[in-house]
PDB file of C-alpha atoms in Angstrom:
ATOM      1  CA  LYS X   1      64.915 -79.478   3.243  1.00 61.00           C
ATOM      2  CA  THR X   2      68.655 -79.351   3.848  1.00 70.00           C
ATOM      3  CA  LEU X   3      70.324 -78.179   7.068  1.00 78.00           C
ATOM      4  CA  THR X   4      73.809 -76.733   6.975  1.00 80.00           C
ATOM      5  CA  VAL X   5      76.213 -78.059   9.569  1.00 87.00           C
ATOM      6  CA  SER X   6      79.363 -76.009  10.196  1.00 86.00           C
ATOM      7  CA  VAL X   7      82.144 -75.680  12.703  1.00 88.00           C
ATOM      8  CA  ILE X   8      83.273 -72.092  13.456  1.00 89.00           C
ATOM      9  CA  GLU X   9      86.011 -71.483  16.014  1.00 91.00           C
ATOM     10  CA  GLY X  10      85.379 -74.911  17.532  1.00 91.00           C
ATOM     11  CA  LYS X  11      81.593 -74.411  17.892  1.00 92.00           C
ATOM     12  CA  VAL X  12      79.124 -76.540  15.947  1.00 93.00           C
ATOM     13  CA  TYR X  13      76.208 -74.842  14.204  1.00 91.00           C
ATOM     14  CA  ILE X  14      73.075 -76.205  12.542  1.00 90.00           C
ATOM     15  CA  ASP X  15      72.153 -73.481  10.102  1.00 82.00           C
ATOM     16  CA  LYS X  16      72.573 -70.417  12.387  1.00 83.00           C
ATOM     17  CA  SER X  17      71.801 -72.258  15.646  1.00 91.00           C
ATOM     18  CA  GLU X  18      74.651 -73.165  17.934  1.00 94.00           C
ATOM     19  CA  VAL X  19      74.760 -76.693  19.334  1.00 95.00           C
ATOM     20  CA  LYS X  20      74.784 -76.230  23.122  1.00 96.00           C
ATOM     21  CA  GLY X  21      74.613 -79.933  24.076  1.00 94.00           C
ATOM     22  CA  ALA X  22      75.318 -82.977  21.968  1.00 92.00           C
ATOM     23  CA  ASP X  23      74.672 -86.711  21.945  1.00 93.00           C
ATOM     24  CA  VAL X  24      71.854 -86.867  24.461  1.00 94.00           C
ATOM     25  CA  LYS X  25      70.736 -90.456  24.066  1.00 94.00           C
ATOM     26  CA  ALA X  26      67.068 -91.336  23.600  1.00 93.00           C
ATOM     27  CA  SER X  27      65.403 -94.689  23.062  1.00 95.00           C
ATOM     28  CA  ASN X  28      64.829 -93.899  19.391  1.00 96.00           C
ATOM     29  CA  GLY X  29      67.814 -91.738  18.520  1.00 95.00           C
ATOM     30  CA  VAL X  30      70.045 -88.923  19.657  1.00 95.00           C
ATOM     31  CA  ILE X  31      69.224 -85.358  20.656  1.00 95.00           C
ATOM     32  CA  HIS X  32      71.448 -82.329  20.014  1.00 94.00           C
ATOM     33  CA  ILE X  33      70.401 -79.209  21.962  1.00 95.00           C
ATOM     34  CA  ILE X  34      70.479 -75.957  19.969  1.00 96.00           C
ATOM     35  CA  ASP X  35      70.088 -72.304  21.067  1.00 95.00           C
ATOM     36  CA  SER X  36      67.300 -71.272  18.695  1.00 92.00           C
ATOM     37  CA  VAL X  37      64.362 -72.605  16.696  1.00 90.00           C
ATOM     38  CA  LEU X  38      65.196 -73.809  13.174  1.00 86.00           C
ATOM     39  CA  ILE X  39      62.871 -72.170  10.667  1.00 77.00           C
ATOM     40  CA  PRO X  40      62.696 -73.583   7.124  1.00 72.00           C
ATOM     41  CA  ALA X  41      64.272 -71.232   4.628  1.00 71.00           C
ATOM     42  CA  GLN X  42      61.959 -69.091   2.546  1.00 87.00           C
ATOM     43  CA  ASN X  43      62.257 -68.774  -1.201  1.00 93.00           C
ATOM     44  CA  ILE X  44      63.128 -65.393  -2.720  1.00 94.00           C
ATOM     45  CA  VAL X  45      59.494 -64.437  -3.267  1.00 94.00           C
ATOM     46  CA  GLU X  46      58.525 -65.271   0.319  1.00 91.00           C
ATOM     47  CA  ALA X  47      61.568 -63.414   1.676  1.00 89.00           C
ATOM     48  CA  ALA X  48      60.798 -60.365  -0.430  1.00 92.00           C
ATOM     49  CA  SER X  49      57.153 -60.381   0.518  1.00 90.00           C
ATOM     50  CA  LYS X  50      58.092 -60.202   4.236  1.00 85.00           C
ATOM     51  CA  SER X  51      59.532 -56.752   3.557  1.00 84.00           C
ATOM     52  CA  ASN X  52      57.371 -53.733   2.791  1.00 86.00           C
ATOM     53  CA  GLN X  53      59.900 -52.404   0.234  1.00 93.00           C
ATOM     54  CA  PHE X  54      59.299 -54.806  -2.660  1.00 96.00           C
ATOM     55  CA  LYS X  55      55.537 -54.552  -3.364  1.00 96.00           C
ATOM     56  CA  THR X  56      56.089 -53.137  -6.828  1.00 97.00           C
ATOM     57  CA  LEU X  57      58.725 -55.765  -7.684  1.00 97.00           C
ATOM     58  CA  LEU X  58      56.431 -58.556  -6.620  1.00 97.00           C
ATOM     59  CA  THR X  59      53.544 -57.087  -8.584  1.00 96.00           C
ATOM     60  CA  ALA X  60      55.803 -56.851 -11.647  1.00 97.00           C
ATOM     61  CA  ALA X  61      57.083 -60.427 -11.168  1.00 97.00           C
ATOM     62  CA  LYS X  62      53.470 -61.666 -11.091  1.00 97.00           C
ATOM     63  CA  ALA X  63      52.612 -59.636 -14.238  1.00 96.00           C
ATOM     64  CA  ALA X  64      55.647 -61.121 -16.035  1.00 96.00           C
ATOM     65  CA  SER X  65      54.788 -64.665 -14.883  1.00 96.00           C
ATOM     66  CA  LEU X  66      58.103 -64.958 -12.981  1.00 96.00           C
ATOM     67  CA  VAL X  67      56.796 -65.796  -9.502  1.00 96.00           C
ATOM     68  CA  ASP X  68      57.024 -69.579  -9.990  1.00 94.00           C
ATOM     69  CA  THR X  69      60.539 -69.225 -11.424  1.00 93.00           C
ATOM     70  CA  LEU X  70      61.670 -67.224  -8.391  1.00 94.00           C
ATOM     71  CA  LYS X  71      60.080 -69.781  -6.078  1.00 94.00           C
ATOM     72  CA  SER X  72      61.891 -72.661  -7.789  1.00 93.00           C
ATOM     73  CA  GLU X  73      65.005 -74.409  -6.539  1.00 89.00           C
ATOM     74  CA  GLY X  74      67.602 -71.979  -7.859  1.00 90.00           C
ATOM     75  CA  PRO X  75      69.876 -70.825  -6.485  1.00 94.00           C
ATOM     76  CA  PHE X  76      69.451 -67.261  -7.683  1.00 95.00           C
ATOM     77  CA  THR X  77      70.926 -63.886  -6.875  1.00 97.00           C
ATOM     78  CA  LEU X  78      68.280 -61.169  -7.118  1.00 97.00           C
ATOM     79  CA  PHE X  79      69.280 -57.519  -7.344  1.00 97.00           C
ATOM     80  CA  ALA X  80      65.963 -56.267  -6.026  1.00 97.00           C
ATOM     81  CA  PRO X  81      64.871 -52.698  -6.703  1.00 98.00           C
ATOM     82  CA  THR X  82      62.803 -51.133  -3.906  1.00 97.00           C
ATOM     83  CA  ASP X  83      59.412 -49.513  -4.392  1.00 97.00           C
ATOM     84  CA  ALA X  84      61.261 -46.175  -4.222  1.00 97.00           C
ATOM     85  CA  ALA X  85      63.496 -47.371  -7.119  1.00 97.00           C
ATOM     86  CA  PHE X  86      60.439 -48.061  -9.261  1.00 97.00           C
ATOM     87  CA  LYS X  87      59.096 -44.577  -8.455  1.00 97.00           C
ATOM     88  CA  LYS X  88      62.287 -43.121  -9.991  1.00 97.00           C
ATOM     89  CA  LEU X  89      61.284 -44.463 -13.426  1.00 96.00           C
ATOM     90  CA  PRO X  90      59.831 -41.846 -15.807  1.00 96.00           C
ATOM     91  CA  GLU X  91      56.104 -41.366 -15.388  1.00 95.00           C
ATOM     92  CA  GLY X  92      54.060 -43.983 -17.235  1.00 95.00           C
ATOM     93  CA  THR X  93      57.015 -46.414 -17.649  1.00 95.00           C
ATOM     94  CA  LEU X  94      55.863 -48.939 -15.093  1.00 94.00           C
ATOM     95  CA  ASP X  95      52.284 -48.974 -16.395  1.00 95.00           C
ATOM     96  CA  ALA X  96      53.598 -49.510 -19.923  1.00 96.00           C
ATOM     97  CA  LEU X  97      55.784 -52.382 -18.736  1.00 95.00           C
ATOM     98  CA  ILE X  98      52.935 -54.045 -16.826  1.00 95.00           C
ATOM     99  CA  ASN X  99      50.987 -53.930 -20.109  1.00 95.00           C
ATOM    100  CA  ASP X 100      53.904 -55.504 -22.022  1.00 97.00           C
ATOM    101  CA  PRO X 101      54.706 -58.707 -20.065  1.00 96.00           C
ATOM    102  CA  ALA X 102      57.416 -59.824 -22.474  1.00 96.00           C
ATOM    103  CA  LYS X 103      59.376 -56.567 -22.117  1.00 96.00           C
ATOM    104  CA  LEU X 104      58.763 -56.592 -18.358  1.00 97.00           C
ATOM    105  CA  LYS X 105      60.025 -60.146 -18.097  1.00 97.00           C
ATOM    106  CA  GLU X 106      63.204 -59.198 -20.011  1.00 97.00           C
ATOM    107  CA  ILE X 107      63.845 -56.330 -17.581  1.00 97.00           C
ATOM    108  CA  LEU X 108      63.164 -58.360 -14.474  1.00 97.00           C
ATOM    109  CA  LEU X 109      65.415 -61.235 -15.621  1.00 97.00           C
ATOM    110  CA  TYR X 110      68.149 -58.646 -16.012  1.00 98.00           C
ATOM    111  CA  HIS X 111      67.998 -58.366 -12.165  1.00 98.00           C
ATOM    112  CA  VAL X 112      68.600 -62.101 -11.689  1.00 97.00           C
ATOM    113  CA  VAL X 113      71.997 -63.861 -11.792  1.00 97.00           C
ATOM    114  CA  PRO X 114      72.036 -67.648 -11.721  1.00 96.00           C
ATOM    115  CA  GLY X 115      73.796 -68.973  -8.623  1.00 95.00           C
ATOM    116  CA  LYS X 116      74.155 -67.577  -5.099  1.00 93.00           C
ATOM    117  CA  VAL X 117      76.549 -64.629  -5.203  1.00 94.00           C
ATOM    118  CA  MET X 118      77.223 -63.254  -1.735  1.00 92.00           C
ATOM    119  CA  ALA X 119      78.308 -59.623  -1.242  1.00 91.00           C
ATOM    120  CA  ALA X 120      81.896 -60.617  -0.599  1.00 89.00           C
ATOM    121  CA  ASP X 121      81.877 -62.351  -3.980  1.00 91.00           C
ATOM    122  CA  VAL X 122      80.136 -59.510  -5.828  1.00 85.00           C
ATOM    123  CA  THR X 123      82.908 -57.086  -4.875  1.00 83.00           C
ATOM    124  CA  LYS X 124      85.436 -59.351  -6.595  1.00 89.00           C
ATOM    125  CA  LEU X 125      83.539 -59.225  -9.918  1.00 91.00           C
ATOM    126  CA  ASN X 126      83.560 -56.647 -12.633  1.00 94.00           C
ATOM    127  CA  LYS X 127      80.659 -58.155 -14.509  1.00 96.00           C
ATOM    128  CA  ALA X 128      77.969 -60.821 -14.105  1.00 95.00           C
ATOM    129  CA  THR X 129      75.822 -62.699 -16.614  1.00 96.00           C
ATOM    130  CA  THR X 130      72.085 -62.382 -15.953  1.00 97.00           C
ATOM    131  CA  ALA X 131      69.337 -64.942 -16.350  1.00 96.00           C
ATOM    132  CA  ASN X 132      68.538 -63.505 -19.789  1.00 94.00           C
ATOM    133  CA  LYS X 133      72.201 -63.764 -20.897  1.00 96.00           C
ATOM    134  CA  LYS X 134      72.958 -60.080 -20.673  1.00 97.00           C
ATOM    135  CA  THR X 135      75.921 -58.562 -18.800  1.00 97.00           C
ATOM    136  CA  LEU X 136      75.729 -56.468 -15.651  1.00 97.00           C
ATOM    137  CA  ILE X 137      78.660 -54.208 -14.859  1.00 96.00           C
ATOM    138  CA  VAL X 138      79.821 -54.444 -11.227  1.00 96.00           C
ATOM    139  CA  SER X 139      81.900 -51.694  -9.724  1.00 95.00           C
ATOM    140  CA  VAL X 140      83.039 -50.439  -6.315  1.00 93.00           C
ATOM    141  CA  LYS X 141      83.348 -46.689  -5.761  1.00 93.00           C
ATOM    142  CA  GLU X 142      84.244 -45.160  -2.400  1.00 92.00           C
ATOM    143  CA  GLY X 143      83.367 -48.409  -0.661  1.00 89.00           C
ATOM    144  CA  LYS X 144      79.937 -48.671  -2.278  1.00 93.00           C
ATOM    145  CA  VAL X 145      78.975 -51.468  -4.673  1.00 95.00           C
ATOM    146  CA  TYR X 146      77.192 -50.571  -7.912  1.00 96.00           C
ATOM    147  CA  ILE X 147      75.389 -52.860 -10.344  1.00 97.00           C
ATOM    148  CA  ASP X 148      75.366 -50.891 -13.596  1.00 96.00           C
ATOM    149  CA  LYS X 149      74.376 -47.470 -12.194  1.00 94.00           C
ATOM    150  CA  SER X 150      72.333 -48.807  -9.279  1.00 97.00           C
ATOM    151  CA  LYS X 151      73.806 -48.708  -5.761  1.00 97.00           C
ATOM    152  CA  VAL X 152      73.519 -51.797  -3.514  1.00 96.00           C
ATOM    153  CA  VAL X 153      71.930 -50.400  -0.371  1.00 96.00           C
ATOM    154  CA  SER X 154      71.615 -53.685   1.542  1.00 93.00           C
ATOM    155  CA  ALA X 155      73.257 -57.010   0.833  1.00 92.00           C
ATOM    156  CA  ASP X 156      73.038 -60.685   1.687  1.00 90.00           C
ATOM    157  CA  LEU X 157      69.353 -61.100   2.555  1.00 88.00           C
ATOM    158  CA  GLU X 158      69.242 -64.871   2.562  1.00 86.00           C
ATOM    159  CA  ALA X 159      66.485 -66.985   1.086  1.00 90.00           C
ATOM    160  CA  GLY X 160      66.295 -70.741   0.798  1.00 86.00           C
ATOM    161  CA  ASN X 161      66.844 -70.634  -2.937  1.00 93.00           C
ATOM    162  CA  GLY X 162      69.290 -67.770  -3.150  1.00 93.00           C
ATOM    163  CA  ILE X 163      70.215 -64.329  -2.016  1.00 93.00           C
ATOM    164  CA  ILE X 164      68.778 -60.841  -2.352  1.00 95.00           C
ATOM    165  CA  HIS X 165      70.784 -57.632  -2.690  1.00 96.00           C
ATOM    166  CA  VAL X 166      68.662 -54.497  -2.411  1.00 97.00           C
ATOM    167  CA  ILE X 167      69.335 -51.829  -5.040  1.00 98.00           C
ATOM    168  CA  ASP X 168      68.152 -48.225  -5.363  1.00 97.00           C
ATOM    169  CA  THR X 169      67.478 -48.051  -9.126  1.00 97.00           C
ATOM    170  CA  VAL X 170      65.684 -50.311 -11.581  1.00 98.00           C
ATOM    171  CA  LEU X 171      68.191 -51.900 -13.934  1.00 97.00           C
ATOM    172  CA  ILE X 172      67.400 -51.429 -17.626  1.00 94.00           C
ATOM    173  CA  PRO X 173      69.341 -53.555 -20.133  1.00 92.00           C
ATOM    174  CA  ASN X 174      70.923 -51.754 -23.074  1.00 81.00           C
TER     175      ASN X 174
END
């Protein structure tokens, strides 16, 4: 695994932990004292499964054989529809998609953008190319970010292999 070392306003951080004491000598190395426990980053699937709002998305990813892809190195940006977003689909749509894994995979890949695109970067875009080579339209209206017609309701949920932005509507490619 890789740790990120950064200096912010003169303070040294290892991932998100601040170094409180440095260069404590030991017989077999050096100790740097940090203010919190370092926890290995989770992949997108693990991060999504920690939340109770993505059960339908994870079930769909499994049905479309995308779980291993979303667990891979990445990085990925996932525009993740909540369970409530899936409930907004017309009745029977989700069941039909679960029974058509190829179509389901196409729709789910429309929610994935290669690379790690943070919220600050998303707002500078007007479009993004998805994992299935389609184009998402990005817009900002009254301070809210929209991906196609779906509103981003929470942004920058970090995972070890990318980032998750929570959206309120399932994206359907044209």
